Amino acid sequence: MTTIAFLGLGQMGSPMASNLLAKGHQLRVFDLNPDAVRQLVDNGATAAHTPAEAAKGAEFIITMLPNGDIVRQVLTGADGVCDTASPQSLVIDMSTIHPLQTDALIAELHDRGIAMMDAPVGRTSDNAKDGTLLILAGGTAEQVERARLVLMCMGSELVEAGGPGMGIRVKLINNYMSIALNALSAEAAVLCESLGLSLDVAIRVMSGTAAGKGHFTTTWPGKVLKGDLSPAFMVDLALKDLRIAVDVAQQTGAPLGMGKVAELYYRSASEDGRGRQDWSALLSQVRHLAGRTDVQ
Ligand code: NAD
């Protein structure tokens, strides 16, 4: 049985803490919301009045809070975790926060003799309830091994992200992609509707293509990721099709903001001489726009 301090008992933190309790761990919990604390206490946790009280003597100190400023406050502020955490404890921040704040907090706690790792989560509060979260573990290999059993009480899959601060980085980029793709999907769905096309048909078709599956696992592995830019589908043809879609959308009144931004990238690729390269060369073009000269 491990003593764990759990700070932040919201939509995610509450079921995560419940799963730790259900697996037999001893929990000391803290949240500004007394109802959230009471619910966990009813399930066997001990209430703490401050983060410092929760952290005292705990082997693991888990934070699941709304943002980086609050995580900083709870860890380093008055009556914060740093006041009582022992050098043997491990702070695990599972919140989604700015990666540079994660880096700064890891460094600051290290200077105060306290170890900290990032382990944000993928999926939703339903998965938090079921204990099937995707755990994106930053931290050193030793920290991940030390925390693994505790983390796996809350999740069904753990990815070692590659070192301190890398968990929050992969989480951020995953969210960026899926959030932007949600907007692109909404534009495509409204274009379907404005053209009188059944959304069911579109979903059936696109579930089997790069549109629905994404490019990381479909068009890129055999092409740009192997350094092969010979065209399976040319940039210029993609640009032509994109322009038709943008034009049709404009005529039907459907918004296509994401499409217009994509057109800028394809156009710049074409203007830089990539028109006859494979459309996966968009990765090379965006690397070029980012000033990367070390990769194709
Ligand atoms: P939430 O708003 O439901 O819960 C946050 C909790 O933190 C609340 O109970 C609040 O009272 C508490 N809190 C706020 N300030 C505090 C303080 N100073 N001291 C102690 N407790 C404090 O948020 P959530 O949905 O549980 O999300 C928590 C984190 O998990 C966020 O960083 C979020 O981005 C991330 N996340 C959420 C989801 C999701 O589906 N909701 C999925 C993955 C990751």
XYZ file of C-alpha atoms and ligand atoms in Angstrom:
340
model
C 0.000 0.000 0.000
C 1.391 3.368 -1.062
C 0.565 6.763 0.390
C -0.439 9.145 -2.351
C -1.379 12.813 -2.167
C -3.939 13.704 -4.833
C -4.512 17.388 -5.564
C -7.342 18.436 -7.891
C -10.554 16.389 -7.725
C -12.472 17.646 -10.728
C -14.021 15.810 -13.653
C -10.779 13.915 -14.231
C -9.060 13.935 -10.859
C -12.013 12.609 -8.879
C -12.424 9.333 -10.808
C -8.639 8.931 -11.092
C -8.309 9.251 -7.312
C -11.228 6.808 -6.863
C -9.409 4.248 -8.990
C -6.275 4.599 -6.852
C -8.399 4.017 -3.751
C -10.080 1.020 -5.356
C -6.627 -0.500 -5.986
C -5.876 -0.269 -2.269
C -3.692 2.829 -2.101
C -3.897 5.219 0.827
C -4.975 8.643 -0.415
C -4.693 12.112 1.062
C -6.766 14.481 -1.036
C -7.041 18.236 -1.458
C -9.314 20.437 -3.573
C -10.807 23.905 -3.119
C -14.235 22.336 -3.595
C -15.324 20.713 -0.296
C -17.984 18.579 -2.024
C -15.323 16.961 -4.201
C -13.200 16.228 -1.134
C -16.189 14.822 0.784
C -16.999 12.402 -2.000
C -13.473 10.949 -1.920
C -13.461 10.840 1.881
C -16.716 8.835 1.720
C -14.784 6.355 -0.426
C -11.955 6.025 2.086
C -9.576 8.938 1.408
C -8.286 11.293 4.085
C -8.994 15.003 3.663
C -6.101 17.462 3.810
C -6.606 21.169 4.455
C -3.653 22.338 2.371
C -1.437 20.881 -0.371
C 1.393 20.851 2.194
C -0.660 18.688 4.572
C -1.556 16.294 1.773
C 2.068 15.969 0.622
C 3.617 15.312 4.043
C 5.077 11.800 4.074
C 3.469 10.877 0.740
C 5.479 8.722 -1.639
C 3.709 10.109 -4.707
C 2.108 13.550 -5.050
C -0.255 13.750 -8.007
C -1.652 17.013 -9.387
C -4.652 17.114 -11.761
C -5.415 20.835 -11.949
C -6.875 23.266 -14.489
C -3.718 25.112 -15.618
C -0.022 25.736 -15.067
C -0.417 28.777 -12.823
C -2.567 26.733 -10.437
C -0.117 23.812 -10.558
C 2.693 26.262 -9.685
C 0.631 27.729 -6.856
C -0.214 24.316 -5.401
C 3.388 23.098 -5.634
C 5.403 26.186 -4.714
C 2.925 28.682 -3.164
C 2.060 29.248 0.481
C 1.200 25.954 2.216
C 2.248 24.268 -0.998
C 3.648 20.817 -1.667
C 7.267 22.035 -1.480
C 6.814 22.992 2.173
C 6.545 19.348 3.242
C 7.438 17.005 0.355
C 10.364 14.769 1.214
C 13.334 14.123 -1.084
C 12.038 10.530 -1.372
C 8.702 11.635 -2.839
C 7.887 11.953 -6.535
C 5.594 14.729 -7.780
C 3.606 13.665 -10.856
C 1.782 16.424 -12.710
C -0.983 14.860 -14.803
C -2.625 18.182 -15.779
C -2.434 19.633 -19.278
C -0.286 22.743 -18.965
C 2.214 24.796 -20.987
C 5.353 22.676 -21.565
C 7.665 25.568 -20.676
C 5.889 25.825 -17.323
C 6.468 22.087 -16.876
C 10.194 22.520 -17.626
C 10.451 25.451 -15.200
C 8.636 23.585 -12.420
C 10.749 20.432 -12.859
C 13.899 22.598 -12.623
C 12.644 24.620 -9.661
C 11.589 21.543 -7.692
C 14.886 19.841 -8.548
C 16.724 22.834 -7.042
C 14.642 22.348 -3.904
C 15.541 18.657 -3.747
C 12.171 17.348 -4.957
C 11.730 15.089 -7.983
C 8.939 15.852 -10.433
C 7.749 14.227 -13.650
C 5.003 15.006 -16.147
C 2.389 12.367 -16.967
C -0.586 14.026 -18.688
C -3.396 11.862 -19.952
C -5.187 11.271 -23.212
C -8.876 10.365 -23.653
C -11.842 11.620 -21.620
C -13.512 11.639 -18.213
C -15.359 8.429 -19.198
C -11.956 6.758 -19.520
C -10.903 8.319 -16.214
C -13.912 6.547 -14.624
C -13.127 3.223 -16.339
C -9.401 3.443 -15.555
C -8.615 3.343 -19.263
C -6.739 6.603 -19.711
C -3.758 6.866 -22.023
C -0.838 7.911 -19.816
C 1.827 9.961 -21.575
C 4.749 9.582 -19.226
C 7.559 12.110 -19.289
C 10.230 11.820 -16.610
C 13.434 9.847 -16.537
C 13.317 6.102 -17.217
C 13.803 5.502 -13.463
C 10.907 7.811 -12.562
C 8.609 6.116 -15.079
C 9.479 2.689 -13.684
C 8.929 3.906 -10.144
C 5.545 5.431 -10.989
C 4.343 2.756 -13.436
C 2.219 0.679 -11.031
C 0.532 3.762 -9.612
C -0.070 5.286 -13.054
C -1.507 2.028 -14.377
C -4.204 2.134 -11.687
C -5.639 5.056 -13.682
C -4.893 4.032 -17.247
C -4.851 1.045 -19.560
C -1.904 2.163 -21.694
C 1.327 3.955 -20.832
C 3.572 5.566 -23.422
C 7.126 6.494 -22.413
C 7.444 9.854 -24.103
C 11.238 10.132 -24.006
C 12.314 12.097 -20.951
C 11.339 14.968 -18.672
C 8.806 17.314 -20.250
C 8.173 15.028 -23.229
C 4.850 13.713 -21.912
C 3.339 17.185 -21.884
C 4.837 17.882 -25.322
C 3.256 14.843 -26.962
C -0.022 15.632 -25.189
C 0.042 19.208 -26.497
C 0.772 18.165 -30.078
C -1.843 15.414 -29.961
C -4.401 17.950 -28.775
C -3.325 20.507 -31.364
C -3.815 17.961 -34.136
C -7.115 16.590 -32.962
C -8.517 20.032 -32.136
C -7.556 21.429 -35.565
C -8.844 18.254 -37.251
C -12.171 18.708 -35.479
C -12.512 22.125 -37.163
C -11.485 20.659 -40.540
C -13.979 17.806 -40.090
C -16.760 20.291 -39.269
C -15.966 22.275 -42.424
C -16.012 19.099 -44.524
C -19.307 17.952 -42.983
C -20.979 21.312 -43.640
C -19.669 21.252 -47.207
C -21.311 17.815 -47.592
C -24.599 19.207 -46.319
C -24.457 22.298 -48.491
C -23.849 20.085 -51.557
C -26.728 17.765 -50.671
C -24.363 14.836 -50.046
C -25.302 12.388 -47.304
C -22.983 12.717 -44.323
C -23.306 8.958 -43.798
C -21.857 8.334 -47.247
C -19.034 10.797 -46.599
C -18.205 9.172 -43.254
C -18.206 5.713 -44.875
C -15.864 6.838 -47.668
C -13.534 8.878 -45.497
C -13.195 6.209 -42.831
C -11.123 4.302 -45.356
C -8.987 7.152 -46.705
C -6.253 9.484 -45.480
C -9.029 12.048 -44.848
C -10.389 9.964 -41.993
C -7.317 8.005 -40.979
C -4.810 10.854 -41.017
C -1.523 11.043 -42.892
C 0.929 9.869 -40.210
C -0.075 6.259 -40.761
C -1.237 6.278 -44.369
C 0.500 8.493 -46.927
C 3.679 9.450 -45.034
C 5.347 6.170 -43.986
C 6.040 4.953 -47.518
C 6.969 8.392 -48.864
C 8.303 11.485 -47.093
C 9.246 9.595 -43.910
C 11.451 7.382 -46.114
C 12.831 10.393 -48.011
C 10.950 9.380 -51.177
C 9.188 12.377 -52.738
C 8.416 10.730 -56.079
C 4.746 11.455 -56.634
C 2.014 8.986 -55.745
C -0.240 12.059 -55.778
C 1.360 15.348 -56.839
C 1.353 18.584 -54.837
C 0.001 20.480 -57.872
C -2.902 18.066 -58.283
C -3.699 18.385 -54.581
C -3.590 22.181 -54.964
C -5.998 21.998 -57.909
C -8.474 19.859 -55.938
C -8.172 22.059 -52.880
C -8.919 25.161 -54.948
C -12.019 23.503 -56.414
C -13.262 22.665 -52.914
C -12.626 26.227 -51.715
C -14.425 27.612 -54.772
C -17.435 25.292 -54.360
C -17.624 26.183 -50.669
C -17.589 29.891 -51.465
C -20.445 29.426 -53.945
C -22.553 27.531 -51.441
C -21.765 29.801 -48.489
C -19.969 27.078 -46.483
C -17.012 28.422 -44.481
C -13.665 26.894 -45.455
C -11.106 28.727 -43.291
C -8.979 25.636 -42.702
C -8.997 24.907 -46.424
C -7.795 28.417 -47.231
C -4.876 28.084 -44.811
C -4.011 24.700 -46.338
C -4.070 26.370 -49.771
C -1.336 28.764 -48.569
C 0.931 25.834 -47.688
C 0.294 23.948 -50.920
C 0.770 27.145 -52.946
C 4.074 27.928 -51.253
C 5.218 24.325 -51.868
C 4.307 24.636 -55.521
C 5.990 28.048 -55.860
C 9.152 26.621 -54.258
C 9.380 23.962 -56.963
C 7.645 21.087 -55.197
C 4.647 20.973 -57.551
C 5.609 17.609 -59.035
C 6.641 16.078 -55.692
C 4.426 13.762 -53.665
C 1.846 15.598 -51.565
C 3.530 14.231 -48.421
C 6.305 16.740 -49.325
C 4.137 19.227 -47.462
C 6.100 18.042 -44.421
C 9.337 19.124 -46.138
C 7.759 22.451 -47.065
C 6.610 23.196 -43.529
C 10.065 22.187 -42.227
C 11.490 24.685 -44.736
C 9.090 27.384 -43.500
C 10.263 26.593 -39.949
C 13.864 27.279 -41.042
C 14.957 23.652 -40.683
C 17.916 23.003 -42.953
C 19.056 19.723 -41.382
C 16.254 17.595 -42.856
C 14.712 17.181 -46.283
P -11.997 20.429 -13.589
O -12.168 21.896 -13.758
O -13.191 19.534 -13.618
O -11.225 20.127 -12.229
C -10.216 20.931 -11.698
C -10.264 20.790 -10.189
O -9.187 21.542 -9.652
C -11.551 21.335 -9.577
O -12.113 20.369 -8.710
C -11.095 22.577 -8.825
O -11.850 22.828 -7.653
C -9.671 22.190 -8.497
N -8.822 23.345 -8.205
C -8.733 24.510 -8.864
N -7.819 25.310 -8.276
C -7.323 24.612 -7.221
C -6.357 24.888 -6.235
N -5.696 26.048 -6.193
N -6.106 23.945 -5.296
C -6.757 22.760 -5.318
N -7.691 22.433 -6.230
C -7.960 23.360 -7.171
O -10.931 19.989 -14.708
P -10.663 18.515 -15.286
O -11.539 18.252 -16.466
O -10.634 17.533 -14.171
O -9.199 18.727 -15.877
C -8.053 18.687 -15.059
C -6.848 18.689 -15.981
O -6.911 17.555 -16.834
C -6.776 19.921 -16.886
O -5.434 20.334 -16.979
C -7.313 19.397 -18.211
O -6.817 20.129 -19.320
C -6.793 17.957 -18.187
N -7.553 17.001 -19.009
C -8.912 17.039 -19.027
C -9.596 16.089 -19.803
C -11.111 16.075 -19.841
O -11.671 15.345 -20.674
N -11.797 16.792 -18.962
C -8.898 15.125 -20.539
C -7.509 15.107 -20.464
C -6.843 16.046 -19.684
